[in-house]
Short mmCIF file of C-alpha atoms in Angstrom, two decimals:
data_model
loop_
_atom_site.label_atom_id
_atom_site.label_comp_id
_atom_site.label_asym_id
_atom_site.label_seq_id
_atom_site.Cartn_x
_atom_site.Cartn_y
_atom_site.Cartn_z
CA MET A 16 21.35 21.48 -71.21
CA GLN A 17 19.28 21.39 -67.77
CA SER A 18 16.05 21.47 -69.70
CA ASP A 19 16.96 18.17 -71.34
CA ALA A 20 18.18 17.13 -67.80
CA ASN A 21 14.73 16.97 -66.57
CA ALA A 22 13.08 16.25 -69.60
CA SER A 23 14.66 12.70 -69.07
CA HIS A 24 14.03 12.38 -65.54
CA GLN A 25 10.30 12.67 -66.41
CA HIS A 26 10.77 10.00 -69.02
CA ILE A 27 12.47 7.26 -66.62
CA GLN A 28 11.19 8.19 -63.50
CA PRO A 29 9.19 5.08 -62.16
CA LEU A 30 5.48 5.13 -62.14
CA ASN A 31 3.87 6.57 -59.19
CA ALA A 32 0.99 5.30 -57.11
CA GLN A 33 -1.53 6.38 -59.53
CA GLN A 34 -0.33 4.22 -62.29
CA GLN A 35 -0.38 0.91 -60.58
CA LYS A 36 -1.72 -0.84 -63.99
CA PRO A 37 1.19 -1.84 -66.08
CA PRO A 38 0.76 0.15 -69.45
CA VAL A 39 -0.04 -1.66 -72.60
CA ALA A 40 3.03 -3.28 -74.19
CA GLN A 41 2.62 -0.90 -77.50
CA ASP A 42 2.96 2.08 -75.33
CA ASN A 43 5.86 0.79 -73.43
CA LEU A 44 7.53 0.23 -77.23
CA GLN A 45 6.55 3.94 -78.07
CA LYS A 46 8.05 5.50 -74.90
CA ILE A 47 11.35 3.56 -75.18
CA THR A 48 11.75 4.29 -78.93
CA ALA A 49 11.05 7.94 -78.40
CA PHE A 50 13.19 8.27 -75.58
CA MET A 51 16.10 6.65 -77.58
CA ALA A 52 15.40 9.11 -80.38
CA LYS A 53 15.36 12.14 -78.45
CA HIS A 54 18.45 11.33 -76.77
CA GLN A 55 20.32 10.08 -79.82
CA ILE A 56 20.79 6.22 -78.84
CA ALA A 57 21.49 3.62 -81.34
CA GLY A 58 18.70 1.44 -81.60
CA LEU A 59 20.72 -1.54 -80.53
CA PRO A 60 18.86 -4.70 -78.75
CA ARG A 61 21.02 -4.01 -75.36
CA ASN A 62 20.29 -0.01 -75.73
CA PHE A 63 17.05 -1.24 -75.87
CA GLU A 64 17.07 -3.33 -72.75
CA LEU A 65 18.80 -0.70 -70.68
CA VAL A 66 16.22 1.87 -71.49
CA TYR A 67 13.49 -0.71 -70.84
CA GLU A 68 15.03 -1.41 -67.22
CA ALA A 69 14.68 1.97 -66.64
CA MET A 70 11.52 2.96 -67.76
CA VAL A 71 9.32 -0.01 -67.67
CA SER A 72 10.86 -2.42 -64.88
CA ARG A 73 11.11 0.74 -63.07
CA ASN A 74 14.69 0.09 -61.83
CA ALA A 75 15.60 3.20 -60.04
CA GLU A 76 18.98 2.86 -59.72
CA VAL A 77 19.23 2.15 -63.61
CA ALA A 78 17.14 4.91 -64.15
CA ARG A 79 19.37 7.41 -61.78
CA ASP A 80 22.65 6.27 -63.73
CA LEU A 81 20.85 6.97 -67.36
CA LEU A 82 19.81 10.12 -66.10
CA ALA A 83 23.43 11.26 -65.13
CA LEU A 84 24.98 10.62 -68.38
CA GLY A 85 23.36 13.49 -69.89
CA ALA A 86 21.44 14.15 -73.13
CA GLN A 87 23.43 12.20 -75.84
CA PRO A 88 25.29 9.63 -73.92
CA SER A 89 27.92 7.65 -75.79
CA GLN A 90 27.86 4.11 -76.56
CA ILE A 91 30.93 3.47 -74.63
CA ALA A 92 29.12 5.28 -71.23
CA LEU A 93 25.78 2.96 -71.92
CA ASP A 94 27.75 -0.28 -72.16
CA HIS A 95 29.67 0.59 -69.40
CA LEU A 96 26.22 1.21 -67.45
CA GLY A 97 24.69 -2.33 -68.79
CA LEU A 98 27.84 -3.97 -67.35
CA LYS A 99 27.78 -2.33 -64.17
CA HIS A 100 24.16 -3.66 -63.82
CA ARG A 101 24.78 -7.11 -65.10
CA LEU A 102 22.35 -6.81 -67.81
CA VAL A 103 21.83 -10.07 -69.73
CA SER A 104 22.42 -8.22 -73.22
CA HIS A 105 25.53 -7.13 -72.11
CA CYS A 106 27.14 -10.23 -70.87
CA GLY A 107 28.84 -10.76 -74.46
CA LEU A 108 30.42 -7.58 -73.87
CA ALA A 109 31.81 -8.76 -70.62
CA ASP A 110 33.47 -11.78 -72.65
CA GLU A 111 34.72 -9.15 -75.01
CA HIS A 112 36.19 -7.15 -72.70
CA VAL A 113 38.13 -10.20 -71.04
CA GLN A 114 39.41 -11.02 -74.61
CA SER A 115 40.25 -7.25 -75.14
CA GLU A 116 42.09 -7.06 -71.92
CA ALA A 117 43.97 -10.16 -72.49
CA THR A 118 45.05 -9.36 -76.09
CA ALA A 119 46.41 -6.13 -75.07
CA ALA A 120 48.41 -7.29 -72.00
CA LEU A 121 49.70 -10.03 -73.97
CA LYS A 122 50.74 -7.28 -76.78
CA ARG A 123 52.50 -4.92 -74.14
CA LEU A 124 54.52 -8.16 -72.84
CA ALA A 125 55.46 -9.30 -76.10
CA GLU A 126 56.64 -5.96 -76.98
CA GLN A 127 58.81 -5.84 -73.61
CA VAL A 128 60.07 -9.33 -74.09
CA SER A 129 61.28 -8.64 -77.69
CA PHE A 130 63.03 -5.59 -76.28
CA GLY A 131 64.52 -7.56 -73.60
CA LEU A 132 66.01 -10.35 -76.15
CA MET A 133 67.52 -7.78 -78.19
CA ARG A 134 69.46 -6.31 -75.30
CA LYS A 135 70.25 -9.48 -74.28
CA GLN A 136 71.54 -10.20 -77.68
CA THR A 137 73.61 -7.08 -77.71
CA PHE A 138 74.95 -8.01 -74.11
CA THR A 139 76.15 -11.42 -75.38
CA ARG A 140 77.66 -10.15 -78.81
CA ALA A 141 79.67 -7.39 -76.54
CA LEU A 142 80.81 -10.19 -73.88
CA GLU A 143 81.98 -12.53 -76.93
CA THR A 144 84.25 -9.73 -78.17
CA ILE A 145 85.58 -8.44 -74.86
CA VAL A 146 86.70 -12.23 -74.33
CA LYS A 147 87.91 -12.75 -77.76
CA SER A 148 90.20 -9.66 -77.84
CA ILE A 149 91.46 -10.31 -74.13
CA ARG A 150 92.52 -14.12 -75.22
CA GLU A 151 94.11 -12.77 -78.76
CA ASP A 152 96.02 -9.61 -77.32
CA GLU A 153 98.02 -10.19 -74.33
CA THR A 154 99.69 -7.18 -74.16
CA ARG A 155 96.37 -4.94 -73.37
CA GLY A 156 96.83 -2.99 -69.95
CA LEU A 157 94.85 -3.47 -67.30
CA SER A 158 93.11 -0.15 -67.04
CA GLU A 159 91.62 -0.94 -70.61
CA ILE A 160 90.30 -4.40 -69.40
CA MET A 161 88.70 -2.63 -66.57
CA GLU A 162 86.88 -0.18 -68.69
CA GLU A 163 85.50 -3.04 -70.90
CA LEU A 164 84.41 -4.84 -67.39
CA ASP A 165 82.55 -1.45 -66.38
CA PHE A 166 80.95 -1.45 -69.84
CA LEU A 167 79.78 -5.16 -69.35
CA ASP A 168 78.45 -4.53 -65.52
CA SER A 169 76.24 -1.38 -66.81
CA ALA A 170 75.10 -3.62 -69.63
CA ALA A 171 74.07 -6.27 -67.04
CA ARG A 172 72.59 -3.97 -64.86
CA ASP A 173 70.24 -2.90 -67.55
CA LEU A 174 69.42 -6.20 -68.42
CA ILE A 175 68.29 -6.92 -64.81
CA HIS A 176 66.35 -3.70 -64.98
CA ASP A 177 64.46 -4.90 -68.07
CA GLU A 178 63.83 -8.35 -66.45
CA ALA A 179 62.11 -6.77 -63.64
CA GLU A 180 60.18 -4.34 -65.81
CA ILE A 181 58.83 -7.61 -67.30
CA GLU A 182 57.97 -9.12 -64.32
CA LEU A 183 56.03 -5.88 -63.30
CA LYS A 184 54.50 -5.72 -66.39
CA LEU A 185 53.64 -9.81 -66.23
CA LYS A 186 51.93 -9.46 -62.79
CA THR A 187 49.92 -6.30 -64.00
CA GLY A 188 48.62 -7.89 -67.22
CA LEU A 189 47.42 -10.73 -65.16
CA ALA A 190 45.40 -8.82 -62.71
CA GLN A 191 44.02 -6.97 -65.13
CA ILE A 192 43.00 -10.12 -67.14
CA GLU A 193 41.79 -11.51 -63.61
CA ALA A 194 39.73 -8.72 -62.93
CA ALA A 195 37.96 -8.61 -66.19
CA GLU A 196 37.57 -12.46 -65.77
CA ARG A 197 35.80 -11.71 -62.72
CA THR A 198 33.44 -9.17 -64.24
CA ALA A 199 32.80 -11.32 -67.23
CA GLU A 200 32.07 -14.67 -64.81
CA ALA A 201 29.45 -12.47 -62.53
CA ALA A 202 28.11 -11.25 -66.05
CA ARG A 203 27.43 -14.57 -67.11
CA ALA A 204 25.93 -15.80 -63.74
CA MET A 205 23.51 -13.18 -63.76
CA VAL A 206 22.22 -14.65 -66.93
CA LEU A 207 21.33 -17.78 -64.86
CA THR A 208 20.07 -15.40 -61.97
CA ASP A 209 16.65 -14.10 -61.33
CA ARG A 210 17.22 -10.15 -60.83
CA LEU A 211 14.26 -9.67 -58.32
CA THR A 212 14.98 -12.69 -55.55
CA GLU A 213 18.52 -13.34 -56.83
CA LEU A 214 17.48 -16.81 -57.02
CA PRO A 215 18.51 -19.33 -59.74
CA ASN A 216 15.93 -18.21 -62.81
CA ARG A 217 13.97 -20.19 -65.35
CA ILE A 218 17.28 -21.18 -67.65
CA ALA A 219 19.47 -22.09 -64.79
CA PHE A 220 16.70 -24.67 -63.39
CA MET A 221 16.39 -26.28 -67.17
CA ASN A 222 20.25 -26.38 -67.33
CA ARG A 223 19.95 -28.39 -63.76
CA LEU A 224 17.18 -30.77 -65.14
CA GLU A 225 19.34 -31.19 -68.42
CA ASP A 226 22.33 -32.27 -65.99
CA LEU A 227 20.06 -34.67 -64.09
CA TYR A 228 18.77 -36.84 -67.00
CA ASP A 229 22.20 -36.48 -69.00
CA ARG A 230 23.34 -39.82 -67.47
CA ASP A 231 24.04 -43.34 -68.24
CA SER A 232 20.99 -44.41 -66.23
CA ALA A 233 17.44 -42.89 -65.65
CA PRO A 234 17.38 -40.41 -62.59
CA PHE A 235 16.01 -42.21 -59.67
CA GLY A 236 14.96 -40.39 -56.06
CA THR A 237 14.58 -36.98 -57.07
CA ALA A 238 11.45 -34.97 -56.42
CA MET A 239 10.51 -32.01 -58.55
CA LEU A 240 7.85 -29.47 -56.90
CA LEU A 241 6.17 -26.46 -58.53
CA VAL A 242 4.93 -23.66 -56.24
CA ASP A 243 2.31 -21.01 -57.15
CA ILE A 244 1.20 -18.00 -55.13
CA ASP A 245 -2.71 -18.05 -54.43
CA ASN A 246 -4.39 -14.97 -56.16
CA PHE A 247 -1.22 -13.20 -56.78
CA LYS A 248 -2.49 -11.27 -59.72
CA GLU A 249 -5.13 -10.03 -57.33
CA ILE A 250 -2.51 -8.77 -54.79
CA ASN A 251 -0.95 -7.12 -57.73
CA ARG A 252 -4.07 -5.71 -59.01
CA GLN A 253 -5.07 -4.39 -55.14
CA PHE A 254 -1.69 -3.07 -53.78
CA GLY A 255 0.62 -2.25 -56.98
CA ASP A 256 3.52 -3.88 -58.58
CA GLU A 257 6.24 -2.89 -56.02
CA ALA A 258 3.92 -4.70 -53.09
CA GLY A 259 4.04 -7.96 -55.13
CA ASN A 260 7.64 -7.62 -55.95
CA LYS A 261 8.57 -7.10 -52.17
CA LEU A 262 6.21 -10.22 -51.79
CA LEU A 263 8.30 -12.22 -54.07
CA ARG A 264 11.51 -11.18 -52.48
CA ARG A 265 10.56 -12.10 -49.05
CA LEU A 266 8.92 -15.50 -50.34
CA ALA A 267 12.34 -16.29 -51.86
CA ALA A 268 14.21 -15.57 -48.62
CA VAL A 269 12.03 -18.04 -46.83
CA PHE A 270 12.52 -20.74 -49.37
CA ARG A 271 16.16 -20.12 -49.09
CA LYS A 272 16.37 -20.69 -45.54
CA THR A 273 14.14 -23.72 -45.42
CA ILE A 274 15.74 -26.08 -48.19
CA LYS A 275 18.87 -27.93 -47.43
CA LYS A 276 22.19 -27.33 -48.77
CA HIS A 277 21.91 -29.90 -51.64
CA ASP A 278 18.51 -28.86 -52.68
CA PHE A 279 17.63 -26.58 -55.48
CA VAL A 280 15.00 -23.70 -55.69
CA ALA A 281 14.69 -21.43 -58.52
CA ARG A 282 12.06 -18.64 -59.72
CA ILE A 283 11.11 -19.70 -62.88
CA GLU A 284 8.31 -17.04 -63.92
CA GLY A 285 6.17 -14.79 -62.32
CA ASP A 286 4.71 -16.05 -59.12
CA ASP A 287 6.05 -19.66 -59.89
CA PHE A 288 8.84 -21.50 -58.15
CA ALA A 289 10.26 -24.91 -58.92
CA PHE A 290 12.39 -27.07 -56.46
CA LEU A 291 14.34 -30.08 -56.98
CA PHE A 292 14.88 -32.60 -54.13
CA SER A 293 17.38 -35.42 -54.21
CA ASP A 294 17.26 -38.69 -52.50
CA VAL A 295 13.59 -38.65 -51.36
CA GLY A 296 10.55 -40.67 -52.45
CA ALA A 297 6.81 -39.69 -52.84
CA THR A 298 6.26 -39.70 -48.73
CA GLU A 299 9.14 -37.57 -48.56
CA ALA A 300 8.03 -35.03 -51.37
CA GLN A 301 4.82 -34.92 -49.73
CA ALA A 302 6.52 -33.84 -46.35
CA ILE A 303 8.80 -31.27 -47.85
CA ALA A 304 5.74 -29.78 -49.44
CA GLU A 305 3.79 -29.53 -46.16
CA ARG A 306 6.90 -28.21 -44.54
CA LEU A 307 7.37 -25.40 -47.16
CA ARG A 308 3.82 -24.44 -46.67
CA THR A 309 4.20 -24.07 -43.20
CA ALA A 310 7.48 -22.29 -43.32
CA VAL A 311 5.47 -19.59 -45.33
CA GLU A 312 2.63 -19.50 -43.18
CA ASN A 313 5.13 -18.95 -40.01
CA ASN A 314 7.22 -16.60 -41.77
CA LEU A 315 5.50 -14.42 -44.14
CA ILE A 316 2.48 -12.28 -43.29
CA PHE A 317 1.38 -10.02 -46.14
CA ALA A 318 -0.22 -6.68 -44.82
CA THR A 319 -1.18 -3.59 -47.06
CA GLU A 320 0.93 -0.22 -46.97
CA GLN A 321 -2.18 0.86 -44.06
CA GLY A 322 -0.75 -1.85 -41.69
CA ARG A 323 -3.89 -4.23 -42.27
CA SER A 324 -2.92 -7.98 -42.04
CA GLN A 325 -4.17 -9.87 -44.97
CA GLY A 326 -3.40 -13.15 -43.32
CA THR A 327 -1.05 -15.66 -44.19
CA LEU A 328 -0.13 -16.14 -48.17
CA GLY A 329 -1.60 -19.09 -49.69
CA LEU A 330 0.33 -21.48 -51.60
CA SER A 331 -0.57 -24.31 -54.29
CA ILE A 332 2.36 -27.16 -54.65
CA GLY A 333 2.37 -29.92 -57.15
CA TYR A 334 5.12 -32.44 -57.05
CA ALA A 335 6.47 -35.35 -59.27
CA MET A 336 8.99 -37.90 -59.08
CA THR A 337 11.78 -38.95 -61.61
CA ALA A 338 11.15 -42.32 -61.34
CA ASP A 339 8.30 -42.16 -63.45
CA THR A 340 9.56 -40.15 -65.88
CA THR A 341 12.34 -40.37 -68.90
CA THR A 342 12.76 -37.17 -69.85
CA PRO A 343 13.17 -33.65 -68.29
CA SER A 344 9.94 -32.16 -70.28
CA GLU A 345 7.94 -35.37 -68.81
CA LEU A 346 8.99 -34.55 -65.55
CA ILE A 347 7.71 -31.02 -65.89
CA ALA A 348 4.59 -32.18 -67.56
CA HIS A 349 3.87 -34.35 -64.36
CA ALA A 350 4.66 -31.55 -61.88
CA GLN A 351 2.54 -29.01 -63.74
CA SER A 352 -0.22 -31.70 -63.89
CA ALA A 353 -0.03 -32.18 -59.88
CA LEU A 354 -0.21 -28.31 -59.55
CA ALA A 355 -3.33 -27.55 -61.64
CA THR A 356 -4.75 -30.59 -59.24
CA ALA A 357 -3.61 -28.83 -55.98
CA ARG A 358 -5.09 -25.18 -57.37
CA THR A 359 -8.48 -26.82 -57.68
CA THR A 360 -8.53 -28.01 -54.17
CA PRO A 361 -8.13 -25.22 -52.05
CA ARG A 362 -8.61 -27.47 -48.82
CA HIS A 363 -5.85 -29.67 -49.88
CA PRO A 364 -3.41 -27.29 -52.09
CA ILE A 365 -0.56 -29.98 -52.36
CA ALA A 366 -0.92 -32.73 -54.84
CA GLY A 367 1.26 -35.37 -56.36
CA TYR A 368 1.53 -36.72 -59.64
CA GLY A 369 -0.22 -40.38 -60.34
CA SER A 370 -2.05 -42.13 -57.83
CA GLU A 371 0.92 -44.32 -56.85
CA ARG A 372 1.36 -44.99 -53.28
CA PRO A 373 4.11 -42.80 -51.60
CA ARG A 374 7.78 -44.82 -51.51
CA SER A 375 10.06 -43.83 -48.90
CA LEU A 376 13.89 -43.65 -49.65
CA GLY A 377 14.53 -42.81 -45.91
CA ARG A 378 15.61 -39.38 -46.12
CA ASN A 379 15.06 -37.12 -42.84
CA VAL A 380 12.72 -34.04 -43.96
CA ALA A 381 12.53 -32.68 -40.94
#
């Protein structure tokens, strides 16, 4: 068993410094398939994502937890691990968990209520019988009546006890359902969150755009900015993926602190970020783009592991206005066109779509 654990560690250990270049996709597939076959892990999509996260994405926490499951982990253990790390493919399991918890809690309550109702009916019939006997037989002695009243008192105490149990089970069941719902909500939120930077992801950004255009009138006064890191592939090539990931996390932190409360930023893929700013015109959009670039220059210095500074990080920024578009895809196309222009002009790496003179709506962007 120990040898299997050691072998597992070799398969899911993150790549070392000599393996900077990412492996070929086919090699990744073969490694994942071999690992799953060796450990008798069912070929389910959610299991594939879990092993991929450990072996290819080099998620150390997932790799460690997967290793701890042993040589032949159960499907329940694998699913719990996926839910723990909130992997996208396991979000449906979280909803199923909520439904399962709710069903089980309601079943327990139904049984308890049914039992309590039966006890109440028995008590009511006994009460009716005693009252009838007292009315019809005036010769009954006091001691006999007291015995019957003692019986009713005991039955009433049992009913109160049953009601207290029902209340306790109701509170416990609701707490379990609420806990499961919070887990499911967190899992659903992860579908819209970029795991590396914890910013909204491309799905969340597209949802935001759809909401923006899903109105009676066309959106006006909103600017979309696309931001791309200059020579990011070269950074990854020279210093490795981990250095690039660290850089993306720091950049996301700068963006998060720079924008205002009602603005929106997402990492849409790789080294590309997208922003939405409301109540601005083209003049303000240009100023915001310049402010973002300055914030990065002032707060993020890229250095190698040896400590040699590589200077400030370069950004290319393209922006477009909703006033010039009628659909989300058109706005994206305009912003991409502006970004392409910005990339070709290193001395002026900020570009807006079109040649229209900037319009101001008066928003303070300072």
